[in-house]
mmCIF file of C-alpha atoms and ligand atoms in Angstrom:
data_model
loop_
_atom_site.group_PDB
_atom_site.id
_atom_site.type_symbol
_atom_site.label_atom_id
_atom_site.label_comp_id
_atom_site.label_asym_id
_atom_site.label_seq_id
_atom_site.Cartn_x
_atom_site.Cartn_y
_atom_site.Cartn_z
ATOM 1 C CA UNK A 241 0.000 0.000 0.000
ATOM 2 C CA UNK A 242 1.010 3.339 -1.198
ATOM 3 C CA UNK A 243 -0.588 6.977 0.181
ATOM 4 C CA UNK A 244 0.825 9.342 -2.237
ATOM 5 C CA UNK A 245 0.193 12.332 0.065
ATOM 6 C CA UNK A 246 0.685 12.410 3.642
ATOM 7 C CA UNK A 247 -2.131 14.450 5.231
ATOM 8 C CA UNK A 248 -2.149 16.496 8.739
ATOM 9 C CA UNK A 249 -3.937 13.454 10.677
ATOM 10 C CA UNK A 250 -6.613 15.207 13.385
ATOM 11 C CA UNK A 251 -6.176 13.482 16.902
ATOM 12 C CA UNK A 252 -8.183 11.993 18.656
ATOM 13 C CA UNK A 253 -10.288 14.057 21.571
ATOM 14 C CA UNK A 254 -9.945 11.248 24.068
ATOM 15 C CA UNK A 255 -6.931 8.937 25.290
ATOM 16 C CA UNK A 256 -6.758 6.107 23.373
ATOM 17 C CA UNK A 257 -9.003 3.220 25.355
ATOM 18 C CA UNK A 258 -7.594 0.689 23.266
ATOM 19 C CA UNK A 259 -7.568 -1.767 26.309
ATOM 20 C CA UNK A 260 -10.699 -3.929 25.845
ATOM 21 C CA UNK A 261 -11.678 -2.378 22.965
ATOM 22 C CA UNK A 262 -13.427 -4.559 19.956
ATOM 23 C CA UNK A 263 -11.298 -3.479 16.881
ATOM 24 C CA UNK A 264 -13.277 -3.614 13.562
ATOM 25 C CA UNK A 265 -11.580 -2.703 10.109
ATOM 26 C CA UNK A 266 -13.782 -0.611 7.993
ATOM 27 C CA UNK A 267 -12.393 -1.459 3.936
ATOM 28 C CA UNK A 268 -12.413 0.746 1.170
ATOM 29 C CA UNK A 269 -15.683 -0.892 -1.084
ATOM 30 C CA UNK A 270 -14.983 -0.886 -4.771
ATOM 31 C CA UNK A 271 -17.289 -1.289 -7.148
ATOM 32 C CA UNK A 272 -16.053 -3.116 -10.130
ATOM 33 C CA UNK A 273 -18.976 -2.823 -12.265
ATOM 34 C CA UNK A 274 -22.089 -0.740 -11.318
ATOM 35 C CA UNK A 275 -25.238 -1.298 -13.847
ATOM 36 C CA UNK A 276 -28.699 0.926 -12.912
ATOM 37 C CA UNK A 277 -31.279 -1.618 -14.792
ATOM 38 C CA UNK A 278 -34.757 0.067 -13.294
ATOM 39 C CA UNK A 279 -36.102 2.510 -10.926
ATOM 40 C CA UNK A 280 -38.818 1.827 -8.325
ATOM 41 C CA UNK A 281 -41.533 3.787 -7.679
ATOM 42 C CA UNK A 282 -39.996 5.406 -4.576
ATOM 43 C CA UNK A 283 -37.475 6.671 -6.723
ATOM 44 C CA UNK A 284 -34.566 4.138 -5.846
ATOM 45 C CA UNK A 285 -32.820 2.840 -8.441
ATOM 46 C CA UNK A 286 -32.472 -0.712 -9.141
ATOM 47 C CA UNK A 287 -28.775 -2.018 -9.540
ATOM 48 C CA UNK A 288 -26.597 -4.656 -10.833
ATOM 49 C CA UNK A 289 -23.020 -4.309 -9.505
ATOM 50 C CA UNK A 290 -19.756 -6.942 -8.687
ATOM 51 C CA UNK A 291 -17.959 -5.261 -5.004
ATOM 52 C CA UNK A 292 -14.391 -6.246 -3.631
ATOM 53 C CA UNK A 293 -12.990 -4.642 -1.106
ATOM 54 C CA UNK A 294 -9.636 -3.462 -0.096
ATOM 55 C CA UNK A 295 -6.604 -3.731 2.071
ATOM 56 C CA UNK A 296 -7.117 0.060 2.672
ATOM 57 C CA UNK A 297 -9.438 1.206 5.223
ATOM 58 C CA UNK A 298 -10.934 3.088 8.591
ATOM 59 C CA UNK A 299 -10.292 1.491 12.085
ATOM 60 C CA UNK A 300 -12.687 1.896 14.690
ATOM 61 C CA UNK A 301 -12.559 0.626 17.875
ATOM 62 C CA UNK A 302 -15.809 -0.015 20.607
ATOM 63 C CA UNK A 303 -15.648 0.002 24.184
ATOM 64 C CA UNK A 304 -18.791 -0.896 26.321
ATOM 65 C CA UNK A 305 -20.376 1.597 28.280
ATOM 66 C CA UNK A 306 -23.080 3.779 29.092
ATOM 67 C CA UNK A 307 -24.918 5.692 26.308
ATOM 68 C CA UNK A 308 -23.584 6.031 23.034
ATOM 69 C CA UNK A 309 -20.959 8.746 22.062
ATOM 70 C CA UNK A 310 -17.961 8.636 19.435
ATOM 71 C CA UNK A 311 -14.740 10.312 18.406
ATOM 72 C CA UNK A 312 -13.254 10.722 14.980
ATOM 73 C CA UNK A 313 -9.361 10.892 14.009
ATOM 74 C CA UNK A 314 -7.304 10.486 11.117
ATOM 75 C CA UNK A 315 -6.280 12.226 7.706
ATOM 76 C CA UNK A 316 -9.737 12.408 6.123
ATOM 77 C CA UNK A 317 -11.874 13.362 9.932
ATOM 78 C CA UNK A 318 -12.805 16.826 9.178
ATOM 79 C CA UNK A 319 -16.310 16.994 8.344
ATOM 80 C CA UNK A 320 -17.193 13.796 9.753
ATOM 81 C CA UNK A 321 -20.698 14.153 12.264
ATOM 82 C CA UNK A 322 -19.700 11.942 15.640
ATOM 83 C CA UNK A 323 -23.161 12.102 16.283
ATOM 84 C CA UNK A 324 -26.810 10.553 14.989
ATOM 85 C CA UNK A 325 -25.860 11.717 11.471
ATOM 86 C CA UNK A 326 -22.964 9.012 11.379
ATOM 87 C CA UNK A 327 -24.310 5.976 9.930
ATOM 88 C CA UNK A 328 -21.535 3.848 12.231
ATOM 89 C CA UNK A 329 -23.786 5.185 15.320
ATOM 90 C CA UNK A 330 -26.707 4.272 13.824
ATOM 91 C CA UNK A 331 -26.005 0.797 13.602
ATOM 92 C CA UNK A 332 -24.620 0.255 16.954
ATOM 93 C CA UNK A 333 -28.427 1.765 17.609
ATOM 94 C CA UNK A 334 -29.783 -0.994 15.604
ATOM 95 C CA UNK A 335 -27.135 -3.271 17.019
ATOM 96 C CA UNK A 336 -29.163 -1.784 20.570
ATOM 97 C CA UNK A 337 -25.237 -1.437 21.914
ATOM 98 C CA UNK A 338 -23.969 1.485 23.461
ATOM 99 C CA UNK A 339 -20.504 2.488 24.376
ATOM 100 C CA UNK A 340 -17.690 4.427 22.854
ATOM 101 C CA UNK A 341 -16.700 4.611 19.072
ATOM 102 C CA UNK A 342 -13.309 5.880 18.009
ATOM 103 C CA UNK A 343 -13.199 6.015 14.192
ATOM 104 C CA UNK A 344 -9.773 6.665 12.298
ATOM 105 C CA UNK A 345 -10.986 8.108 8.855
ATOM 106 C CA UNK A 346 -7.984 6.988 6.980
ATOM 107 C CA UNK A 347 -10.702 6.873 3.615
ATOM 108 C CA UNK A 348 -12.282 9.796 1.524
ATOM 109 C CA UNK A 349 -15.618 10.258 2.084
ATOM 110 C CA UNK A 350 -18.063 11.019 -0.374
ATOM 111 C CA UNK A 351 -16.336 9.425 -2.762
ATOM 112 C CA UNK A 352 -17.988 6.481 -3.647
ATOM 113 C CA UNK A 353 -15.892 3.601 -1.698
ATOM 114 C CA UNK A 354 -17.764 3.467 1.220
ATOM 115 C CA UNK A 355 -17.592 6.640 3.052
ATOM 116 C CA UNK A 356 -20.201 5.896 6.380
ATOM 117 C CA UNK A 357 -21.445 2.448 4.535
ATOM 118 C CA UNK A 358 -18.365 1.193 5.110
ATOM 119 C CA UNK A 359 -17.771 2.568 8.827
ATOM 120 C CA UNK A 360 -21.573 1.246 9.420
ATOM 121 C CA UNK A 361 -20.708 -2.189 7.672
ATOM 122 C CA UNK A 362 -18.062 -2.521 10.422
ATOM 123 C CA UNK A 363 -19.896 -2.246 13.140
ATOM 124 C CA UNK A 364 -22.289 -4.333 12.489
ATOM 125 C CA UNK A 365 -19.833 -7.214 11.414
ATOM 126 C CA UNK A 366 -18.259 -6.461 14.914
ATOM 127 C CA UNK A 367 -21.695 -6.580 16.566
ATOM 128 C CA UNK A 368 -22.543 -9.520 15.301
ATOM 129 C CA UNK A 369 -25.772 -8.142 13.476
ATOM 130 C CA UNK A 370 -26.758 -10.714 10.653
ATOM 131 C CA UNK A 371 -30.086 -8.928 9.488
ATOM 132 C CA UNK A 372 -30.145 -7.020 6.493
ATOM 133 C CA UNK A 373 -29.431 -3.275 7.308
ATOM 134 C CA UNK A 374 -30.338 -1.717 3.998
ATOM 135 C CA UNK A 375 -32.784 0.303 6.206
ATOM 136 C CA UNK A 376 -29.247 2.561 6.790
ATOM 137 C CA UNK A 377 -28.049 2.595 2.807
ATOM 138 C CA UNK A 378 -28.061 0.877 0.293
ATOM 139 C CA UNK A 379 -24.461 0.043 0.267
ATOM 140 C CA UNK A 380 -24.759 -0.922 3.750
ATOM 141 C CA UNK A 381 -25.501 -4.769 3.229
ATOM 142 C CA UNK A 382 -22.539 -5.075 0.832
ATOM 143 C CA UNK A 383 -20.581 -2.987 3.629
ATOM 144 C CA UNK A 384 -21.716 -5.829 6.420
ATOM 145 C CA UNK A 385 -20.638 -8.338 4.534
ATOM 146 C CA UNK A 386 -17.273 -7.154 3.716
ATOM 147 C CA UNK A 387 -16.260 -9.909 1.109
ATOM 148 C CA UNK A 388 -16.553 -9.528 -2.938
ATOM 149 C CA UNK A 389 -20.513 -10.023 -3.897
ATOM 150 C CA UNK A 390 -22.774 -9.586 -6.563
ATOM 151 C CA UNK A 391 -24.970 -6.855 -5.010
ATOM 152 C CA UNK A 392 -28.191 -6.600 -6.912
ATOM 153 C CA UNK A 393 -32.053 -5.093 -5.905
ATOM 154 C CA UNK A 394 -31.906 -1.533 -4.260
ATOM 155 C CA UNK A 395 -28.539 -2.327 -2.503
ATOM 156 C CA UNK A 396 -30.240 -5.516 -0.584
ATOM 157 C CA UNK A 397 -29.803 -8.281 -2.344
ATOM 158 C CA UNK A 398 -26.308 -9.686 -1.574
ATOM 159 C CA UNK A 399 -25.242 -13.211 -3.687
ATOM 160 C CA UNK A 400 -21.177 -14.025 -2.107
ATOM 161 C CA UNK A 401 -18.796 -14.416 -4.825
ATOM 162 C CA UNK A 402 -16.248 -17.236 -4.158
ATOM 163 C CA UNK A 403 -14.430 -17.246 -8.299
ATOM 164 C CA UNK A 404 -13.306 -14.078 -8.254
ATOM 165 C CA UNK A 405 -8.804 -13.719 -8.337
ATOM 166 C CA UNK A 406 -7.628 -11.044 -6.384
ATOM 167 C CA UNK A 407 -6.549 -7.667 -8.225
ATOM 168 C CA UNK A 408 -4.138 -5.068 -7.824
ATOM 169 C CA UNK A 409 -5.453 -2.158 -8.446
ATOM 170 C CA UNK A 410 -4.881 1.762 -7.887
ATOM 171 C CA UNK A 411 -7.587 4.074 -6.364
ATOM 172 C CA UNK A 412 -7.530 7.643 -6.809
ATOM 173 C CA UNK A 413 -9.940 10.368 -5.681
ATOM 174 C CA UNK A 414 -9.301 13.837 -6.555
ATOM 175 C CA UNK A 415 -10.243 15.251 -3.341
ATOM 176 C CA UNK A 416 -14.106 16.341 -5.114
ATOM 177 C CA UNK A 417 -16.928 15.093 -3.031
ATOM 178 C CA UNK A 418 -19.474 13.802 -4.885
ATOM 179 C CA UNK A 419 -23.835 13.814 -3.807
ATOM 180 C CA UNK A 420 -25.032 10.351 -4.929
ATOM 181 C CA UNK A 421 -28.380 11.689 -5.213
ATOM 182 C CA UNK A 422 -27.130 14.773 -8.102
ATOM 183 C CA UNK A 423 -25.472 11.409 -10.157
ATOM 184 C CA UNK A 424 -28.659 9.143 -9.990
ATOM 185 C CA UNK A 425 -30.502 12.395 -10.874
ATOM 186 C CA UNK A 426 -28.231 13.062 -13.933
ATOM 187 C CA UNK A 427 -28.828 9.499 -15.569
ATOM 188 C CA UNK A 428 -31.016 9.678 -18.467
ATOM 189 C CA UNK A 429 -31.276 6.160 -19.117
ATOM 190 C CA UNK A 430 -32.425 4.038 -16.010
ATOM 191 C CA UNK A 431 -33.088 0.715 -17.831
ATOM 192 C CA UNK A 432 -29.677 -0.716 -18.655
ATOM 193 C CA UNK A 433 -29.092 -4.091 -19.118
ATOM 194 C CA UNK A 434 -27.662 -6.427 -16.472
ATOM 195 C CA UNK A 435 -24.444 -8.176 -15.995
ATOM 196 C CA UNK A 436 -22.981 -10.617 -18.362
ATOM 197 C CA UNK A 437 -23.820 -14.185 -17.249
ATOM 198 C CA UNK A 438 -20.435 -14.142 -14.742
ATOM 199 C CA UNK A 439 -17.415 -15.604 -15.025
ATOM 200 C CA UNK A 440 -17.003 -18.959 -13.809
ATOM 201 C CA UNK A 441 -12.985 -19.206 -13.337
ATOM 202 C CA UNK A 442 -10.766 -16.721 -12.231
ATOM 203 C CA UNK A 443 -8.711 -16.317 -15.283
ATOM 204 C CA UNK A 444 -11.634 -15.103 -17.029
ATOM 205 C CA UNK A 445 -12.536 -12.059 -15.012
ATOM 206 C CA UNK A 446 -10.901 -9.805 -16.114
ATOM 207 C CA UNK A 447 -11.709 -9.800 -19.788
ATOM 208 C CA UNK A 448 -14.982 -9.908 -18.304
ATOM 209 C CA UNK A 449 -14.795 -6.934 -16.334
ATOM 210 C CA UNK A 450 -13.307 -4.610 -19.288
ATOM 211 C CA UNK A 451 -16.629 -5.686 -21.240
ATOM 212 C CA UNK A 452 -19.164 -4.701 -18.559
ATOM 213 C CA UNK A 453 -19.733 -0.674 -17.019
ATOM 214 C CA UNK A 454 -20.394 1.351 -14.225
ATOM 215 C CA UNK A 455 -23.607 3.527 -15.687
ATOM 216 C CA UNK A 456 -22.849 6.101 -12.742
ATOM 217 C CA UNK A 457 -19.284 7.289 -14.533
ATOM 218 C CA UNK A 458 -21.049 9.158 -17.073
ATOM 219 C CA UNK A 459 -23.367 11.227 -14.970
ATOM 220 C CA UNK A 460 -20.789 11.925 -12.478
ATOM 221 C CA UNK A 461 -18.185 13.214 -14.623
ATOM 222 C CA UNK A 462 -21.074 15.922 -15.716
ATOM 223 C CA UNK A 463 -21.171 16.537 -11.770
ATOM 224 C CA UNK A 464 -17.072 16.394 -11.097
ATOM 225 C CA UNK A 465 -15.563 16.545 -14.484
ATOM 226 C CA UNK A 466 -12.448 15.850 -12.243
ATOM 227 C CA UNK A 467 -13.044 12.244 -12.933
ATOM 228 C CA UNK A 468 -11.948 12.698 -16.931
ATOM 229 C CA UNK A 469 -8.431 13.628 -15.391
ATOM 230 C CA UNK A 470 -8.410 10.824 -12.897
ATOM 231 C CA UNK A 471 -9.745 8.546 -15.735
ATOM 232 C CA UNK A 472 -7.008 9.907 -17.787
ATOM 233 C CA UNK A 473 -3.987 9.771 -15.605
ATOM 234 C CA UNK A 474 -4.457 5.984 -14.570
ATOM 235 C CA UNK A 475 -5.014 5.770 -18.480
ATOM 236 C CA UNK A 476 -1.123 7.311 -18.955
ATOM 237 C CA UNK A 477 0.627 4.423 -16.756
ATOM 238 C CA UNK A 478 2.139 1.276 -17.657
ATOM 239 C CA UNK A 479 0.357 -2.115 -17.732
ATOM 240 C CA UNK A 480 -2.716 -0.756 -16.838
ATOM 241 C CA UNK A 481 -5.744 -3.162 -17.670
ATOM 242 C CA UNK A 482 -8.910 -1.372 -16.922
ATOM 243 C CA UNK A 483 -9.739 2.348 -15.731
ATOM 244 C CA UNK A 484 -13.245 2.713 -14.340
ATOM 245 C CA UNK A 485 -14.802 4.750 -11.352
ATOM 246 C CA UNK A 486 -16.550 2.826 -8.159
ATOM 247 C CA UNK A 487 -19.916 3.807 -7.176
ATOM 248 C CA UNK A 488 -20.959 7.360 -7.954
ATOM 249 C CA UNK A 489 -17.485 8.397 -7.620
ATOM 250 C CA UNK A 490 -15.401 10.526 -7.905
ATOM 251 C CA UNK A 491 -13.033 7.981 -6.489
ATOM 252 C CA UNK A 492 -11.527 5.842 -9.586
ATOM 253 C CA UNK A 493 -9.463 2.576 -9.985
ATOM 254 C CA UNK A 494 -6.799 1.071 -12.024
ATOM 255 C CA UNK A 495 -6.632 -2.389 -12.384
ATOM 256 C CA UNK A 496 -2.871 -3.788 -13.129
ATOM 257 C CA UNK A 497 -1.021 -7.430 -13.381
ATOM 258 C CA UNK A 498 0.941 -7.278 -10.292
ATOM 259 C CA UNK A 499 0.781 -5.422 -6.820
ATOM 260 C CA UNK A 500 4.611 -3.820 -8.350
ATOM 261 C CA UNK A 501 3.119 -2.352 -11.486
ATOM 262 C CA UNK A 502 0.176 -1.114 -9.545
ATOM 263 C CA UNK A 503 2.734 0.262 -6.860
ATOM 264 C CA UNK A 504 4.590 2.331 -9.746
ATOM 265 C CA UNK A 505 1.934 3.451 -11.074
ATOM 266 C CA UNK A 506 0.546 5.216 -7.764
ATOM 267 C CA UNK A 507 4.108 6.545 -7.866
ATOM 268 C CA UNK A 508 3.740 8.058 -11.230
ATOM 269 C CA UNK A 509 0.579 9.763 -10.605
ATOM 270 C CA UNK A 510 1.588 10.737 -7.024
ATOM 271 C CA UNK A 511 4.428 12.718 -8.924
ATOM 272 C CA UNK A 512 1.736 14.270 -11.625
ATOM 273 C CA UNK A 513 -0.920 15.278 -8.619
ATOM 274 C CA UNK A 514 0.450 15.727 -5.310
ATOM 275 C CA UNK A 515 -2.823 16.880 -4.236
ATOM 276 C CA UNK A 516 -5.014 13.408 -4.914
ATOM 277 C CA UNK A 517 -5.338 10.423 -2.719
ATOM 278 C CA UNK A 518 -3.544 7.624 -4.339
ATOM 279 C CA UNK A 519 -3.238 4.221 -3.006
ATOM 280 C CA UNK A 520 -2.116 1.218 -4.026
ATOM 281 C CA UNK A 521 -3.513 -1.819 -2.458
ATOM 282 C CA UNK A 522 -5.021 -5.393 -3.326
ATOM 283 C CA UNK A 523 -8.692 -6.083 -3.768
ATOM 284 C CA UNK A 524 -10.436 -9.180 -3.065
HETATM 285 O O1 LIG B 630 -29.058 4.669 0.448
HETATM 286 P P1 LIG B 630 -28.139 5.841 0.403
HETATM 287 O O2 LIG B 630 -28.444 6.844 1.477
HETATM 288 O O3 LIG B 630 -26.712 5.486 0.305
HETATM 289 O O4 LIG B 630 -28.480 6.556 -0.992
HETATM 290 C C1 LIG B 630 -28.190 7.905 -1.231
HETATM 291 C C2 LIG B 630 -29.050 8.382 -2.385
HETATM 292 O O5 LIG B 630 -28.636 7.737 -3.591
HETATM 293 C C3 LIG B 630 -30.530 8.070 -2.266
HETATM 294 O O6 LIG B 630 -31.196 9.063 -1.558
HETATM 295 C C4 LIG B 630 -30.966 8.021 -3.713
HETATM 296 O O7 LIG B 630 -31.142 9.332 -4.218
HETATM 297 C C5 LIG B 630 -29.752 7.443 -4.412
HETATM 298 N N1 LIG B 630 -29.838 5.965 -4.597
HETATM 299 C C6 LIG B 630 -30.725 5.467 -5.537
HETATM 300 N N2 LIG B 630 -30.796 4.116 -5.709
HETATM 301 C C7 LIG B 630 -30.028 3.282 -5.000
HETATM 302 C C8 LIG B 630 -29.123 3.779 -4.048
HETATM 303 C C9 LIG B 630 -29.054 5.147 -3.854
HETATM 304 O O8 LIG B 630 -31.439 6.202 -6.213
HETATM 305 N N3 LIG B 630 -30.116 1.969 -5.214
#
């Protein structure tokens, strides 16, 4: 793993109660392909996506106690609510637990990897909560799981996928936050076709993957046109296989051969844009 800028990390307002803390890793959620076949009649959109996750990601930690309350650290905490409005405390509410919740915020937010899905995905996993929390997002059941899926329906249906090879792969945001809600609005065409029938060996995903889209990228670029130069600078490095964007973006990936060519690649662009989080990192 590669961060190609090293940001001002914000401390934590408490000690560290590490002691007896449950630890919970919060991963970065990519979304390898992203279809929109249908909208409901409540407005939500109907999906078709394939999600891995990464080795990059938030820590939090929970320690037991009275009531609820939580502190945020880390490179990417300013801005973040520690309060109702953070989807991680609403699932230890739906969890029923109360305590403490430290959250590092080592990901972008808004940026279509996870943001509070992910955080909220964590929790629950910790907690031990096995219903389907789509009531809290609809990337929230792919978050809980935390393993590559098919995610299909509104966000809720979850199918495990147990073929899929590991990639190495580059993410980049540019540091533009992106409203889902202004992208799904945006996208003048809501009945795409699904998924290709999916691959059944490894080997075979990736060819695959180049042949299938994330509807969203479109839209989004109209809403961030940051995401043509992200698009573009993964396009200018070597060995790269597939350039795409995960969820509503802005955040983009690169897919490579090996974990060194996607390592020199986050190099490369780290040199171009000093500004932009860059990371290199497996996804599985
Ligand atoms: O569920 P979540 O709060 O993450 O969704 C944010 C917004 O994205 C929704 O309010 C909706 O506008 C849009 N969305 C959608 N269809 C989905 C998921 C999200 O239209 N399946």
């Amino acid at each position: 793993m590669l961060c190609c800028k090293k940001r001002a990390r914000t401390r934590c307002k408490l000690p560290q109660t590490d002691t007896g803390a449950t630890r919970a890793f919060a991963p970065a959620k990519i979304n390898l392909t992203l279809h929109v076949t249908g909208q409901r009649d409540d407005g939500y959109h109907l999906l078709d996506s394939i999600v891995v996750f990464a080795q990059v990601g938030d820590r939090l930690w929970l320690t037991k106690g009275a009531g609820l309350n939580m502190d945020i650290c880390g490179p990417f905490a300013a801005g973040v609510p520690a309060d109702k409005r953070n989807l991680a405390w609403r699932a230890a509410e739906l969890a029923g637990w109360q305590g403490h919740i430290r959250i590092e915020k080592n990901l972008p937010h808004g940026g279509g990897i996870g943001g509070g899905s992910a955080d909220a995905g964590a929790v629950l996993r910790a907690l031990g909560v096995t219903q389907n929390a789509v009531s809290l997002g609809a990337d929230v059941p792919v978050c809980q799981r935390g393993q590559a899926a098919r995610m299909r329906g509104v966000g809720d249906q979850i199918k495990g996928i147990t073929t899929i090879a590991p990639f190495f792969a580059v993410l980049v945001n540019p540091g533009v936050h992106v409203a889902t809600p202004d992208v799904f609005q945006l996208l003048d065409r809501k009945e795409n076709s699904p998924l290709d029938p999916l691959p059944s060996t490894g080997a075979a995903w990736m060819d695959w993957l180049v042949s299938q889209r994330n509807d969203l990228q479109g839209p989004a670029t109209q809403v961030a046109p940051a995401i043509v130069d992200v698009v573009q600078a993964l396009g200018g490095t070597k060995h790269l296989l597939l350039a795409r964007m995960s969820g509503s973006g802005s955040t983009c990936f690169g897919l490579y051969p090996t974990l060194p060519d996607a390592q020199a690649a986050a190099q490369s662009i780290a040199a171009d844009h000093p500004d932009w989080w860059c990371v290199a990192t497996t996804l599985s």
